Short mmCIF file of C-alpha atoms and ligand atoms in Angstrom, two decimals:
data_model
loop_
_atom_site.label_atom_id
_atom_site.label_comp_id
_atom_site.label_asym_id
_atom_site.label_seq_id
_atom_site.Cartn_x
_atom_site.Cartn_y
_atom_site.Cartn_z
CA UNK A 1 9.95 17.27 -2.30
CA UNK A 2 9.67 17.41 -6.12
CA UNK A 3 7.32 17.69 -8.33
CA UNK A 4 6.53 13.87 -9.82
CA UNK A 5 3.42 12.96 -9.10
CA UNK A 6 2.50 10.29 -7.19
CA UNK A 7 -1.14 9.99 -6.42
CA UNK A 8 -3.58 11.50 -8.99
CA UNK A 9 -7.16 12.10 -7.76
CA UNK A 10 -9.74 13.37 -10.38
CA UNK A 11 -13.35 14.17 -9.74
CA UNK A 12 -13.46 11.61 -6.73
CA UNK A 13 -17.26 11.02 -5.40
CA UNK A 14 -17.95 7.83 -3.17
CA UNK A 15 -21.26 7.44 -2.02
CA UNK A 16 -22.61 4.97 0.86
CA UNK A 17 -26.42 4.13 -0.42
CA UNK A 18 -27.10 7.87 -1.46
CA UNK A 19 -25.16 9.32 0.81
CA UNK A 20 -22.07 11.14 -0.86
CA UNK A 21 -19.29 10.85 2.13
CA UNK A 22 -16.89 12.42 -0.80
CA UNK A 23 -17.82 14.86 -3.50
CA UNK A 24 -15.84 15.69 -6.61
CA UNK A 25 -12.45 15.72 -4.93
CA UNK A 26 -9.29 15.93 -7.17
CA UNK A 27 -5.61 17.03 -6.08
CA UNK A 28 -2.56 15.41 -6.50
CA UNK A 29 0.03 13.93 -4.22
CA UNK A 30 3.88 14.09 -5.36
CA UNK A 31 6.61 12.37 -4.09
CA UNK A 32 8.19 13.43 -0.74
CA UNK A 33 4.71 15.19 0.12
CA UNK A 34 4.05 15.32 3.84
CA UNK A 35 -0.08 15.56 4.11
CA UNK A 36 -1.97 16.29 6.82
CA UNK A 37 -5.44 15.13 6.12
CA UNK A 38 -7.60 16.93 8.94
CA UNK A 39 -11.29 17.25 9.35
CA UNK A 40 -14.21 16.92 11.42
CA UNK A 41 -15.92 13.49 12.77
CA UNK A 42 -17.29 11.96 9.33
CA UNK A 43 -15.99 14.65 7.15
CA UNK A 44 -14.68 11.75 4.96
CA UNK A 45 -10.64 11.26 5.77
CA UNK A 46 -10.91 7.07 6.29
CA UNK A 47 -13.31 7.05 3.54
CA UNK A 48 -10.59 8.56 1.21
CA UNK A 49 -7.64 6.81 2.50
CA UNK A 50 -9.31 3.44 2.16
CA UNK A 51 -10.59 4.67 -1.88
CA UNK A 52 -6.44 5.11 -2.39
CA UNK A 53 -5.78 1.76 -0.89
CA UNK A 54 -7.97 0.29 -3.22
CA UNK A 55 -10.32 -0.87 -0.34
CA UNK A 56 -13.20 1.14 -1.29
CA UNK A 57 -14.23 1.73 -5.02
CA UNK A 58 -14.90 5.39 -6.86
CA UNK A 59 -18.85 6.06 -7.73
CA UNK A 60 -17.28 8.99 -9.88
CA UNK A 61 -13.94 10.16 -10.83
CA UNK A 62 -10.79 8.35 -10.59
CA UNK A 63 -7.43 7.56 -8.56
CA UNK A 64 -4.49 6.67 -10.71
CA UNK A 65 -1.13 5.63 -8.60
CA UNK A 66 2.03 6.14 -11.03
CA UNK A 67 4.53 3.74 -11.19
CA UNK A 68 5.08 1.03 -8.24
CA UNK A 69 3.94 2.27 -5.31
CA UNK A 70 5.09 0.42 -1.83
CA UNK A 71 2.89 0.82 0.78
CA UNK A 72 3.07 0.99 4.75
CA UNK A 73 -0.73 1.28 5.43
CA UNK A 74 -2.31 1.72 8.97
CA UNK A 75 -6.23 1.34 9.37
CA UNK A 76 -7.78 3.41 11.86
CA UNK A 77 -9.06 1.40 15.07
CA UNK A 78 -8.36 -1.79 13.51
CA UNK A 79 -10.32 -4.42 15.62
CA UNK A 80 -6.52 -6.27 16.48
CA UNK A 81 -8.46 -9.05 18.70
CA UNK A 82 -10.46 -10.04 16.04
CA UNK A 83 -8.38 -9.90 12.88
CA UNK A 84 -5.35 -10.98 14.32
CA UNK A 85 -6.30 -13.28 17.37
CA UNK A 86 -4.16 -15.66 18.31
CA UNK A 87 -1.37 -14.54 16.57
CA UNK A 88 2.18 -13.06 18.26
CA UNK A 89 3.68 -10.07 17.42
CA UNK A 90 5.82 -11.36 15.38
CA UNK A 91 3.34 -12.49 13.10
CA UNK A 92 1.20 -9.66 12.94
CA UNK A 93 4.36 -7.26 11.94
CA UNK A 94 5.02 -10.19 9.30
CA UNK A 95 1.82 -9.38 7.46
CA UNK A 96 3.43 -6.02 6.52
CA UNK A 97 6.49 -7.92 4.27
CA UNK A 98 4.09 -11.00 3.04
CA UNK A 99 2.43 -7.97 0.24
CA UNK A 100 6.08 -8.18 -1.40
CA UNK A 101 6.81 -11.95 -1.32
CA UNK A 102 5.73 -14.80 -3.55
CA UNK A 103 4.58 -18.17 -2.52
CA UNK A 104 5.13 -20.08 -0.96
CA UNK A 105 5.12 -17.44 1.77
CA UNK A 106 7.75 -17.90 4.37
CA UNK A 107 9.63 -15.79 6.14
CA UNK A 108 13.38 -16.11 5.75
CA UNK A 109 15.96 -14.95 8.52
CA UNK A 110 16.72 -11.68 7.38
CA UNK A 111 13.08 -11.21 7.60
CA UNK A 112 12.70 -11.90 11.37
CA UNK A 113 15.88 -9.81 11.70
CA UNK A 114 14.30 -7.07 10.05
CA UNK A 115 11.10 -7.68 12.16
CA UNK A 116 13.21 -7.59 15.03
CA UNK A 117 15.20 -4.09 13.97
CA UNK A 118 11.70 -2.76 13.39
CA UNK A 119 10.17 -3.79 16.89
CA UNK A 120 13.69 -1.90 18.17
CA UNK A 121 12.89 1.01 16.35
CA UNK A 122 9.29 1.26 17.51
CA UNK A 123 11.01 0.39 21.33
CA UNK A 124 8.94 -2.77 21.89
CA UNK A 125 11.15 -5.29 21.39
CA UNK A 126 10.20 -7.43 23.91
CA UNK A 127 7.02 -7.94 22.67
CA UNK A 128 8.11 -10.44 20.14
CA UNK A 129 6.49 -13.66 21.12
CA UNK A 130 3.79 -11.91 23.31
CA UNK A 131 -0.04 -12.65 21.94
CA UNK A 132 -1.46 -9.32 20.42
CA UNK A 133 -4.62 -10.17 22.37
CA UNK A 134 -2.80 -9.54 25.74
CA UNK A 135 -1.22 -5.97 24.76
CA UNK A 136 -2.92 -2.38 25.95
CA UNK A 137 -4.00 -0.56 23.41
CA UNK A 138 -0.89 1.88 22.96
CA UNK A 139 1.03 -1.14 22.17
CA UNK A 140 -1.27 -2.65 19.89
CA UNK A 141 -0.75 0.58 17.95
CA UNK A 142 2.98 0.73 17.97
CA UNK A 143 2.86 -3.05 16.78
CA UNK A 144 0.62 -1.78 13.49
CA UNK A 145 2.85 1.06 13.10
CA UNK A 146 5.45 -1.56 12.72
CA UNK A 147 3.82 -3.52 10.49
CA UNK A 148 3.32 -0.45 8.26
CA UNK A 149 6.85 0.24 8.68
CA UNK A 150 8.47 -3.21 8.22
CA UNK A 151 8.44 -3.46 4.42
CA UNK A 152 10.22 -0.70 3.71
CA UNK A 153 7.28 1.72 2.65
CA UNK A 154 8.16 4.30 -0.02
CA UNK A 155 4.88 6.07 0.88
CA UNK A 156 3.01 6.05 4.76
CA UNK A 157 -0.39 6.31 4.91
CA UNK A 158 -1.32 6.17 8.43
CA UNK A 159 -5.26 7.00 9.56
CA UNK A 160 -5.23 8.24 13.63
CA UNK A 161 -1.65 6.23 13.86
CA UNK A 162 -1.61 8.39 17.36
CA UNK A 163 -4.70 8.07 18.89
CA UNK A 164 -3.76 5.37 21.76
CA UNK A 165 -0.10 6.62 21.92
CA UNK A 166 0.77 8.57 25.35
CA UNK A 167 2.65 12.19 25.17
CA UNK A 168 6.18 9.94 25.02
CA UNK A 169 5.22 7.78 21.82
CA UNK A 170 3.26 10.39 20.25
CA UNK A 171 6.46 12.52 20.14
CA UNK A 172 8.70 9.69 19.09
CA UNK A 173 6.24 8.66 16.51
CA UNK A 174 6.34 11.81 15.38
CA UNK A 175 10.11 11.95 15.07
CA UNK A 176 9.80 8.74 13.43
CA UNK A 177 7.65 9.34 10.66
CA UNK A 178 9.66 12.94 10.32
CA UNK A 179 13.06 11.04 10.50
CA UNK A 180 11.99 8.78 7.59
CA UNK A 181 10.62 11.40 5.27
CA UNK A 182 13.59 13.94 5.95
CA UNK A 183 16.41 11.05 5.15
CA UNK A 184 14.31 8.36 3.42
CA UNK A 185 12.39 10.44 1.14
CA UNK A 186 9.36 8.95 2.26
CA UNK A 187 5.86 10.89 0.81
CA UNK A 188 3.47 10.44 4.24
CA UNK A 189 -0.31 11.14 4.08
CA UNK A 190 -1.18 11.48 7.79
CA UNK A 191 -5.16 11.35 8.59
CA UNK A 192 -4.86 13.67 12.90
CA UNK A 193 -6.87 15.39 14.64
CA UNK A 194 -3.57 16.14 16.12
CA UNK A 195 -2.53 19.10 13.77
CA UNK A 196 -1.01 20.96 16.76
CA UNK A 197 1.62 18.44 16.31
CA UNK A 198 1.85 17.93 12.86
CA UNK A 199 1.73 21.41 12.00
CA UNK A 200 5.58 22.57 11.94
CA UNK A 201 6.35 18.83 9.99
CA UNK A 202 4.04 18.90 6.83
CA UNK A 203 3.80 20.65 3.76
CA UNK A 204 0.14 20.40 2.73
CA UNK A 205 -2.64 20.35 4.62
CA UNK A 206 -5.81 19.18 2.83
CA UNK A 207 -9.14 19.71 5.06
CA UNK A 208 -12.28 17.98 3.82
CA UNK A 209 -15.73 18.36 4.40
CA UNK A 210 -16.83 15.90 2.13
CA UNK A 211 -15.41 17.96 -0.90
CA UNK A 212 -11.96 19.40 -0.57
CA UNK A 213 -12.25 22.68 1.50
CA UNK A 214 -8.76 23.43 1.69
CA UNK A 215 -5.46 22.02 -0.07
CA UNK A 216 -2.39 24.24 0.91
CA UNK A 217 0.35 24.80 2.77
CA UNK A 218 -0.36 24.95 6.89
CA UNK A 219 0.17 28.68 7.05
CA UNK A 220 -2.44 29.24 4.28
CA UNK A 221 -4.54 27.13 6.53
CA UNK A 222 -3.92 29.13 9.30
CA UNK A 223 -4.99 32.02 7.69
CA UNK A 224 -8.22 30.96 5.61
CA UNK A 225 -11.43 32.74 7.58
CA UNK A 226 -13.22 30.55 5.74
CA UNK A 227 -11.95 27.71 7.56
CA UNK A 228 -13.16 28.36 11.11
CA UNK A 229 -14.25 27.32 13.09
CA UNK A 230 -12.26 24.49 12.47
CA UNK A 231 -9.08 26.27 12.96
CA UNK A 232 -9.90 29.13 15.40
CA UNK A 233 -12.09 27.29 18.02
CA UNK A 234 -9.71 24.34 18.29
CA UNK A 235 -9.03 23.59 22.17
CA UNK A 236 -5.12 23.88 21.42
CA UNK A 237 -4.81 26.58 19.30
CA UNK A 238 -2.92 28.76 21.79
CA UNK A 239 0.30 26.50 21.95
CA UNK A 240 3.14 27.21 20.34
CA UNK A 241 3.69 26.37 16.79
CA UNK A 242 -0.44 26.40 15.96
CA UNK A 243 -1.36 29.10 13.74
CA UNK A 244 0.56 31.98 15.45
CA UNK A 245 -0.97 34.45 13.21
N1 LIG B 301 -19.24 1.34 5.27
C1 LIG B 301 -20.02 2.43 5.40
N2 LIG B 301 -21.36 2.37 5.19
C2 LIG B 301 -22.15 3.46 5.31
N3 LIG B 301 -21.69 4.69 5.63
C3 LIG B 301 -20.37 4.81 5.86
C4 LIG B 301 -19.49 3.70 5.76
N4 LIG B 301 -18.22 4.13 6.03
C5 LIG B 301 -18.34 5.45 6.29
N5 LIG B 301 -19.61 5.87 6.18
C6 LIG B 301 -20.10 7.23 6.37
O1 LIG B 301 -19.34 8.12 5.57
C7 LIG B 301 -19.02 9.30 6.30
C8 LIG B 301 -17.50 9.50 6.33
O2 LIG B 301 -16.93 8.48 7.14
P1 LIG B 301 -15.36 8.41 7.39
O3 LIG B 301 -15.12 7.17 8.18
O4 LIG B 301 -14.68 8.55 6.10
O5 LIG B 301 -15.13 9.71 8.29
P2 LIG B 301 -13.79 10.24 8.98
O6 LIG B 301 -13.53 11.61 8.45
O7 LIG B 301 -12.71 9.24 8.84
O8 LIG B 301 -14.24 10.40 10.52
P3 LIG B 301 -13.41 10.13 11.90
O9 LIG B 301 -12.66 11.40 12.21
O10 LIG B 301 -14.51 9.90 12.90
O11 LIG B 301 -12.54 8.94 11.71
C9 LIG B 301 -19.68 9.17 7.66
O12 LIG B 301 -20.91 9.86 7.64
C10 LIG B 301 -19.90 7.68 7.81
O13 LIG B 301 -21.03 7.42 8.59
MG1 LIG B 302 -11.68 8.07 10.15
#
């Protein structure tokens, strides 16, 4: 972690119709950050996430990205039937390198090697040629997470990436994502309602409520009053490593 900025917010408002889902939010994301974005149902997390991506446009304020930015993006409850039917997995992870390439688009060898190192990595490599239509929905997700992953991201941003994963994949995911920003370098905004897990990993924990309640490290969080009942009526607050103070 240094101290180059990254990701510039200032005076961020997006509104729906009237309805302000974000309100004057600014901070600033540097590189190697590890960000847990938590919040309540609606609070505004996607909503941001998809404003850095570009996907959604400011009403107020302004994100500025410095320099080239690579990123491994994963939507939150992406409908995979419908954007992606009938494609294999193969194809689908392929979507994550074809940002990078120029036309015409194809993929080259090394890139189906790398898609295949990737598929390793997230332990489905046998899914290769199956249809994403016939997958569960836990490895549906591990497919997007390798898509995110496949291009060689220099910064994750990854909304719910562990909502359909079982206990197993949610800790290897987690190991993951922590293996690639310990050695890699990798800044990681992570939208979870799983801070329990994510608590001991990050660095910053920014909690919205459509402005920015909170941007500081997880024990700070832990110790805000002003931040319950989101912190001190959560159902897992009693296991170890959540806010043992
Ligand atoms: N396309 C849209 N049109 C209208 N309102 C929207 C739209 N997208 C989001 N909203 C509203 O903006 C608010 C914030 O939504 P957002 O999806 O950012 O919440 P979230 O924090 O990601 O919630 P969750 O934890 O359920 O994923 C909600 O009240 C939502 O209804
Ligand atoms: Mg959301």
């Amino acid at each position: 972690m240094n101290d180059t900025p990254l990701i510039t917010v200032d005076g961020l408002t997006v509104k729906f119709q009237q309805f302000e889902a974000l309100k004057d939010i600014s901070f600033t994301i540097n590189k190697g950050d590890f960000v847990a974005i938590v919040g309540a149902n609606g609070s505004g997390k996607t909503t941001l996430i998809k404003t850095l991506m570009g996907l959604l446009r400011p009403d107020k304020g302004s994100v500025s990205i410095v320099g080239d930015m690579h990123p491994g993006y994963l939507p939150q409850n992406t409908a995979v039937q419908e954007r992606f039917f009938p494609s294999t997995v193969e194809e689908v992870v392929s979507t994550g390198l074809m940002a990078k390439k120029k036309f015409p688009k194809f993929l080259s060898a090394s890139d189906r090697k790398r898609i295949r190192e990737t598929l390793k990595f997230m332990k489905i490599p046998h899914l290769l040629k199956k249809r994403i239509g016939t997958l569960s929905g836990g490895q549906q997700q591990r497919v997007l997470l390798a898509r995110a992953l496949v291009g060689n991201p220099d910064v994750l941003i990854l909304d719910e990436p562990t909502s359909a994963l079982d206990q197993n994949m949610r800790g290897h995911f987690f190991d993951v994502v922590r293996h690639l920003h310990e050695t890699h370098g990798i800044t990681v905004l992570l939208v979870t309602h799983d801070i329990v897990s994510t608590g001991e990993y990050v660095n910053r924990v920014l909690y919205l409520e459509q402005t920015l309640r909170f941007d500081g490290t997880f024990d700070a969080f832990c110790e805000d009053p002003e931040l319950s009942p989101f912190v001190h009526t959560h159902p897992l607050k009693h296991r170890e490593g959540w806010c043992q103070h």
